[in-house]
mmCIF file of C-alpha atoms in Angstrom:
data_model
loop_
_atom_site.group_PDB
_atom_site.id
_atom_site.type_symbol
_atom_site.label_atom_id
_atom_site.label_comp_id
_atom_site.label_asym_id
_atom_site.label_seq_id
_atom_site.Cartn_x
_atom_site.Cartn_y
_atom_site.Cartn_z
ATOM 1 C CA MET H 1 98.789 102.113 69.643
ATOM 2 C CA ASN H 2 101.518 105.040 70.727
ATOM 3 C CA VAL H 3 103.354 103.376 73.427
ATOM 4 C CA PRO H 4 105.466 105.783 75.076
ATOM 5 C CA GLU H 5 109.441 104.602 75.023
ATOM 6 C CA ILE H 6 111.418 103.185 78.303
ATOM 7 C CA THR H 7 113.968 105.494 78.727
ATOM 8 C CA GLU H 8 117.613 104.640 79.482
ATOM 9 C CA MET H 9 116.633 107.164 82.750
ATOM 10 C CA ALA H 10 113.953 104.935 83.736
ATOM 11 C CA ILE H 11 116.070 101.983 83.495
ATOM 12 C CA ASP H 12 118.649 103.425 85.688
ATOM 13 C CA ALA H 13 116.296 104.268 88.313
ATOM 14 C CA GLY H 14 114.870 100.833 88.686
ATOM 15 C CA TYR H 15 117.872 99.328 88.528
ATOM 16 C CA ARG H 16 119.007 101.611 91.535
ATOM 17 C CA THR H 17 115.980 100.736 93.599
ATOM 18 C CA LEU H 18 115.666 97.238 92.568
ATOM 19 C CA LYS H 19 119.315 96.687 93.954
ATOM 20 C CA ALA H 20 119.243 98.889 97.207
ATOM 21 C CA ASP H 21 116.043 96.691 97.967
ATOM 22 C CA ALA H 22 117.271 93.790 97.170
ATOM 23 C CA GLU H 23 120.246 94.059 99.455
ATOM 24 C CA LYS H 24 118.447 95.501 102.371
ATOM 25 C CA ASN H 25 116.566 92.246 102.437
ATOM 26 C CA GLY H 26 119.291 89.951 101.897
ATOM 27 C CA TYR H 27 119.087 89.424 98.260
ATOM 28 C CA ARG H 28 121.620 89.795 95.707
ATOM 29 C CA LEU H 29 121.070 90.649 91.809
ATOM 30 C CA ASN H 30 123.400 89.422 88.923
ATOM 31 C CA PRO H 31 126.368 91.049 88.933
ATOM 32 C CA ASP H 32 126.262 91.458 85.220
ATOM 33 C CA GLU H 33 124.981 95.047 85.194
ATOM 34 C CA GLU H 34 124.112 95.053 81.572
ATOM 35 C CA PHE H 35 122.194 92.003 81.818
ATOM 36 C CA VAL H 36 120.156 93.356 84.750
ATOM 37 C CA LYS H 37 119.156 96.156 83.206
ATOM 38 C CA ASN H 38 117.755 94.501 80.212
ATOM 39 C CA LEU H 39 115.739 92.350 82.379
ATOM 40 C CA ILE H 40 114.307 96.030 84.128
ATOM 41 C CA ARG H 41 113.831 97.004 80.576
ATOM 42 C CA GLY H 42 111.537 93.751 80.429
ATOM 43 C CA LEU H 43 109.724 94.358 83.695
ATOM 44 C CA LEU H 44 108.863 97.862 82.916
ATOM 45 C CA LYS H 45 107.857 96.569 79.372
ATOM 46 C CA ASN H 46 105.464 94.305 80.956
ATOM 47 C CA GLU H 47 104.359 96.898 83.749
ATOM 48 C CA GLN H 48 103.373 98.841 80.733
ATOM 49 C CA ARG H 49 101.721 96.251 78.819
ATOM 50 C CA TYR H 50 99.650 94.275 81.856
ATOM 51 C CA GLY H 51 99.607 96.715 84.797
ATOM 52 C CA TYR H 52 101.815 94.786 86.762
ATOM 53 C CA ARG H 53 105.690 93.800 86.529
ATOM 54 C CA ALA H 54 105.488 90.215 85.121
ATOM 55 C CA CYS H 55 108.660 87.854 84.992
ATOM 56 C CA PRO H 56 110.229 88.920 81.545
ATOM 57 C CA CYS H 57 111.265 85.192 80.619
ATOM 58 C CA ARG H 58 107.921 83.901 81.135
ATOM 59 C CA LEU H 59 104.748 84.352 78.855
ATOM 60 C CA ALA H 60 102.215 86.301 81.410
ATOM 61 C CA SER H 61 98.543 85.578 80.444
ATOM 62 C CA GLY H 62 97.855 89.356 80.989
ATOM 63 C CA LYS H 63 95.169 88.096 83.653
ATOM 64 C CA LYS H 64 96.603 89.278 86.833
ATOM 65 C CA GLU H 65 94.807 86.582 89.175
ATOM 66 C CA GLU H 66 96.360 84.232 86.795
ATOM 67 C CA ASP H 67 99.889 85.968 86.961
ATOM 68 C CA LEU H 68 100.144 86.188 90.345
ATOM 69 C CA ASP H 69 102.663 83.839 90.832
ATOM 70 C CA ILE H 70 105.098 85.313 88.271
ATOM 71 C CA ILE H 71 104.997 89.062 89.519
ATOM 72 C CA CYS H 72 108.720 89.805 89.958
ATOM 73 C CA PRO H 73 110.160 88.789 92.633
ATOM 74 C CA CYS H 74 108.073 85.490 92.005
ATOM 75 C CA ASP H 75 106.793 82.750 94.243
ATOM 76 C CA TYR H 76 109.770 80.520 92.458
ATOM 77 C CA ARG H 77 112.632 82.719 93.630
ATOM 78 C CA ASP H 78 113.903 81.558 96.889
ATOM 79 C CA ALA H 79 113.302 77.942 95.767
ATOM 80 C CA ASP H 80 115.345 78.479 92.536
ATOM 81 C CA ILE H 81 118.143 80.377 94.484
ATOM 82 C CA GLU H 82 118.336 77.718 96.989
ATOM 83 C CA GLU H 83 118.727 74.987 94.659
ATOM 84 C CA HIS H 84 120.053 76.478 91.294
ATOM 85 C CA GLY H 85 121.895 79.553 92.603
ATOM 86 C CA THR H 86 119.667 81.989 90.563
ATOM 87 C CA CYS H 87 115.818 82.576 89.958
ATOM 88 C CA TYR H 88 114.712 81.856 86.379
ATOM 89 C CA CYS H 89 115.838 84.548 84.734
ATOM 90 C CA ALA H 90 119.125 85.170 86.643
ATOM 91 C CA LEU H 91 118.033 88.539 88.134
ATOM 92 C CA TYR H 92 118.623 87.692 91.678
ATOM 93 C CA VAL H 93 121.180 85.354 92.372
ATOM 94 C CA ASN H 94 123.025 83.613 95.627
ATOM 95 C CA GLU H 95 126.528 85.142 96.922
ATOM 96 C CA ALA H 96 128.550 82.994 95.295
ATOM 97 C CA ILE H 97 127.443 84.615 91.686
ATOM 98 C CA ALA H 98 127.034 88.074 92.934
ATOM 99 C CA SER H 99 130.603 87.686 94.181
ATOM 100 C CA GLY H 100 131.893 86.206 90.920
ATOM 101 C CA LYS H 101 133.007 82.794 92.503
ATOM 102 C CA GLN H 102 130.426 80.745 90.736
ATOM 103 C CA LYS H 103 129.211 81.389 86.939
ATOM 104 C CA VAL H 104 125.781 81.984 86.249
ATOM 105 C CA ALA H 105 123.837 79.766 83.958
ATOM 106 C CA PRO H 106 120.150 78.929 82.456
ATOM 107 C CA ILE H 107 118.048 76.898 85.050
ATOM 108 C CA PRO H 108 115.036 74.487 84.421
ATOM 109 C CA GLU H 109 111.464 76.139 85.056
ATOM 110 C CA ARG H 110 109.878 75.018 88.337
ATOM 111 C CA ARG H 111 106.364 77.237 87.355
ATOM 112 C CA PRO H 112 103.853 74.331 86.310
ATOM 113 C CA PRO H 113 102.751 73.998 82.820
ATOM 114 C CA ARG H 114 99.808 75.964 81.550
ATOM 115 C CA SER H 115 97.626 72.723 81.494
ATOM 116 C CA GLU H 116 98.961 71.896 85.403
ATOM 117 C CA ARG H 117 98.403 75.538 86.444
ATOM 118 C CA GLY H 118 95.279 76.138 88.989
ATOM 119 C CA LYS H 119 93.908 79.004 90.114
ATOM 120 C CA TYR H 120 96.073 81.101 92.729
ATOM 121 C CA PRO H 121 94.552 79.354 95.812
ATOM 122 C CA ALA H 122 93.335 81.848 98.399
ATOM 123 C CA VAL H 123 93.070 79.315 100.977
ATOM 124 C CA LYS H 124 95.197 76.175 101.446
ATOM 125 C CA ILE H 125 94.209 73.801 104.050
ATOM 126 C CA VAL H 126 97.361 72.708 105.558
ATOM 127 C CA SER H 127 96.464 70.119 107.696
ATOM 128 C CA THR H 128 93.086 69.123 109.440
ATOM 129 C CA THR H 129 94.383 67.110 112.585
ATOM 130 C CA ALA H 130 96.365 68.323 115.605
ATOM 131 C CA MET H 131 96.221 71.781 114.649
ATOM 132 C CA PRO H 132 95.527 73.815 117.233
ATOM 133 C CA VAL H 133 92.929 76.308 117.366
ATOM 134 C CA PHE H 134 94.643 79.700 116.942
ATOM 135 C CA PRO H 135 92.476 83.070 117.669
ATOM 136 C CA LEU H 136 93.517 84.432 114.744
ATOM 137 C CA PRO H 137 94.104 83.073 111.100
ATOM 138 C CA VAL H 138 97.925 82.959 110.287
ATOM 139 C CA TRP H 139 98.953 84.359 106.550
ATOM 140 C CA ARG H 140 102.132 83.360 104.627
ATOM 141 C CA CYS H 141 103.524 85.978 102.186
ATOM 142 C CA ARG H 142 104.071 83.327 99.214
ATOM 143 C CA VAL H 143 107.180 85.334 98.049
ATOM 144 C CA CYS H 144 109.357 85.584 101.124
ATOM 145 C CA GLY H 145 107.729 83.162 103.594
ATOM 146 C CA TYR H 146 107.010 85.518 106.306
ATOM 147 C CA LEU H 147 104.336 84.607 108.635
ATOM 148 C CA CYS H 148 101.761 86.587 110.371
ATOM 149 C CA ALA H 149 99.039 86.316 112.493
ATOM 150 C CA ARG H 150 95.976 88.945 111.872
ATOM 151 C CA GLU H 151 92.324 89.255 110.940
ATOM 152 C CA GLN H 152 93.480 89.839 107.147
ATOM 153 C CA PRO H 153 97.309 89.803 105.597
ATOM 154 C CA PRO H 154 99.149 93.119 105.489
ATOM 155 C CA GLY H 155 98.406 95.509 102.267
ATOM 156 C CA VAL H 156 102.271 94.845 101.894
ATOM 157 C CA CYS H 157 104.850 92.655 102.717
ATOM 158 C CA PRO H 158 106.781 94.167 105.579
ATOM 159 C CA ILE H 159 109.686 91.851 104.591
ATOM 160 C CA CYS H 160 109.872 91.990 100.415
ATOM 161 C CA LYS H 161 107.137 94.160 100.103
ATOM 162 C CA ALA H 162 105.047 92.082 97.589
ATOM 163 C CA SER H 163 101.318 93.213 97.643
ATOM 164 C CA LYS H 164 98.575 91.834 99.673
ATOM 165 C CA GLU H 165 97.371 89.388 97.230
ATOM 166 C CA ARG H 166 100.596 87.488 97.297
ATOM 167 C CA PHE H 167 99.651 86.366 100.642
ATOM 168 C CA GLU H 168 97.858 82.950 101.508
ATOM 169 C CA ARG H 169 95.901 81.694 104.446
ATOM 170 C CA PHE H 170 98.605 79.264 106.168
ATOM 171 C CA VAL H 171 96.796 78.178 109.625
ATOM 172 C CA MET X 1 112.303 77.752 64.631
ATOM 173 C CA LEU X 2 113.095 79.825 67.946
ATOM 174 C CA TYR X 3 110.236 80.604 69.642
ATOM 175 C CA ALA X 4 111.358 83.380 72.514
ATOM 176 C CA LEU X 5 110.216 86.416 74.366
ATOM 177 C CA SER X 6 110.987 89.903 73.200
ATOM 178 C CA THR X 7 111.836 90.493 77.048
ATOM 179 C CA CYS X 8 113.697 87.381 78.176
ATOM 180 C CA GLN X 9 117.629 87.802 78.448
ATOM 181 C CA TRP X 10 118.081 83.707 77.785
ATOM 182 C CA CYS X 11 115.969 84.185 74.680
ATOM 183 C CA HIS X 12 118.251 87.236 73.391
ATOM 184 C CA LYS X 13 121.511 85.315 74.322
ATOM 185 C CA THR X 14 120.316 82.441 72.157
ATOM 186 C CA LYS X 15 119.163 84.239 69.184
ATOM 187 C CA VAL X 16 122.503 86.198 69.492
ATOM 188 C CA LEU X 17 124.133 82.931 69.287
ATOM 189 C CA LEU X 18 122.321 81.942 66.169
ATOM 190 C CA GLU X 19 123.035 84.863 64.621
ATOM 191 C CA GLU X 20 126.927 84.948 65.713
ATOM 192 C CA LEU X 21 126.737 80.736 64.030
ATOM 193 C CA GLY X 22 125.439 82.241 60.643
ATOM 194 C CA ILE X 23 122.343 79.763 60.789
ATOM 195 C CA ALA X 24 119.294 80.595 58.563
ATOM 196 C CA PHE X 25 116.515 80.972 61.536
ATOM 197 C CA ASP X 26 112.853 82.039 61.864
ATOM 198 C CA TYR X 27 112.054 83.498 65.107
ATOM 199 C CA GLU X 28 108.589 84.190 67.022
ATOM 200 C CA TYR X 29 108.278 86.337 69.837
ATOM 201 C CA VAL X 30 105.576 84.862 71.330
ATOM 202 C CA ASP X 31 104.768 87.849 73.888
ATOM 203 C CA LEU X 32 103.743 89.954 70.869
ATOM 204 C CA LEU X 33 101.683 87.710 69.295
ATOM 205 C CA GLU X 34 97.735 88.188 69.903
ATOM 206 C CA GLY X 35 94.730 85.800 70.703
ATOM 207 C CA LYS X 36 94.196 82.793 68.769
ATOM 208 C CA GLU X 37 97.923 83.608 67.094
ATOM 209 C CA GLN X 38 99.569 83.209 70.748
ATOM 210 C CA ASP X 39 97.354 80.157 71.484
ATOM 211 C CA SER X 40 98.566 78.314 68.603
ATOM 212 C CA ALA X 41 101.976 79.513 69.064
ATOM 213 C CA MET X 42 101.991 78.029 72.560
ATOM 214 C CA ASP X 43 100.417 74.783 71.112
ATOM 215 C CA SER X 44 103.501 74.553 69.188
ATOM 216 C CA VAL X 45 106.058 74.985 71.657
ATOM 217 C CA GLU X 46 104.396 72.781 74.489
ATOM 218 C CA ARG X 47 104.464 69.887 71.712
ATOM 219 C CA TRP X 48 108.316 70.235 71.939
ATOM 220 C CA ASN X 49 108.676 71.389 75.334
ATOM 221 C CA PRO X 50 105.640 70.378 77.618
ATOM 222 C CA SER X 51 106.655 73.036 80.447
ATOM 223 C CA GLY X 52 106.094 75.396 77.548
ATOM 224 C CA SER X 53 109.292 77.686 78.297
ATOM 225 C CA PHE X 54 110.998 80.200 76.919
ATOM 226 C CA PRO X 55 113.153 79.958 74.543
ATOM 227 C CA THR X 56 112.454 76.595 72.605
ATOM 228 C CA LEU X 57 114.544 76.238 69.615
ATOM 229 C CA VAL X 58 113.255 73.585 67.081
ATOM 230 C CA ILE X 59 115.831 72.250 64.922
ATOM 231 C CA ASP X 60 114.646 70.878 61.873
ATOM 232 C CA ASN X 61 111.512 70.269 63.005
ATOM 233 C CA LYS X 62 113.172 66.934 64.405
ATOM 234 C CA ARG X 63 114.503 68.100 68.016
ATOM 235 C CA ALA X 64 114.155 70.862 70.535
ATOM 236 C CA ILE X 65 116.977 72.518 72.715
ATOM 237 C CA VAL X 66 114.971 74.178 75.724
ATOM 238 C CA GLY X 67 117.128 77.170 77.338
ATOM 239 C CA PHE X 68 120.016 78.827 76.403
ATOM 240 C CA ARG X 69 122.258 75.579 76.375
ATOM 241 C CA GLU X 70 125.112 76.993 74.813
ATOM 242 C CA GLN X 71 127.184 73.853 74.327
ATOM 243 C CA GLU X 72 124.386 72.186 72.973
ATOM 244 C CA ILE X 73 123.047 74.337 70.603
ATOM 245 C CA ARG X 74 126.704 74.850 68.939
ATOM 246 C CA GLU X 75 126.890 71.036 68.958
ATOM 247 C CA ALA X 76 123.472 70.143 67.450
ATOM 248 C CA LEU X 77 124.051 72.832 64.857
ATOM 249 C CA ALA X 78 127.603 71.913 63.812
ATOM 250 C CA ALA X 79 126.803 68.658 63.167
#
């Protein structure tokens, strides 16, 4: 199969977009530009292979519904930055690492292993008692936690730009 | 044996370290395998590392080091 080469130009463009988006939304990229560009090469490669930007540091199944949680930015990014200072790939980092005050190091995997991985839950009942009845369902973005009350989740998260399918029913 | 992903930068760093140390090693880019071959590689990874994450470095079929733990890898291979 003839796969088009991922060009340096595409990687540079991807880098600029990702960096601008990250900073606009209060996130920081790893200050090691070469490291980040190699990860972007991986993201573009995965987009080519699977049709979506699966995490370059995890094995994608190729089935989108099984990989939704690892489409970059993954569901685990925020918790990992909070706990370890970086996401699993070290693409996104905290302020201390971004400003060079702290060194980046590999972190443990937060995603459940293959055997414990369920299907992406479309509807999760959070509580069955003492929950007021709302006139509209509340949707939660699994990437950034944004909540909104409307009939359907938005097509794109207005905060982090995650796609509609990354939302779960929260209430 | 190094189980790695061709797109993963921690895997890349691990491979570069092993090359620098002049260690003879085999490696497998599991993402480049397909179907049954990939499943069987994943089974091997999970035997050593139940989380099935990368890189997983299996040394002499005796122990595994998960992730780019530079110091640990250096010490294990210096022994």
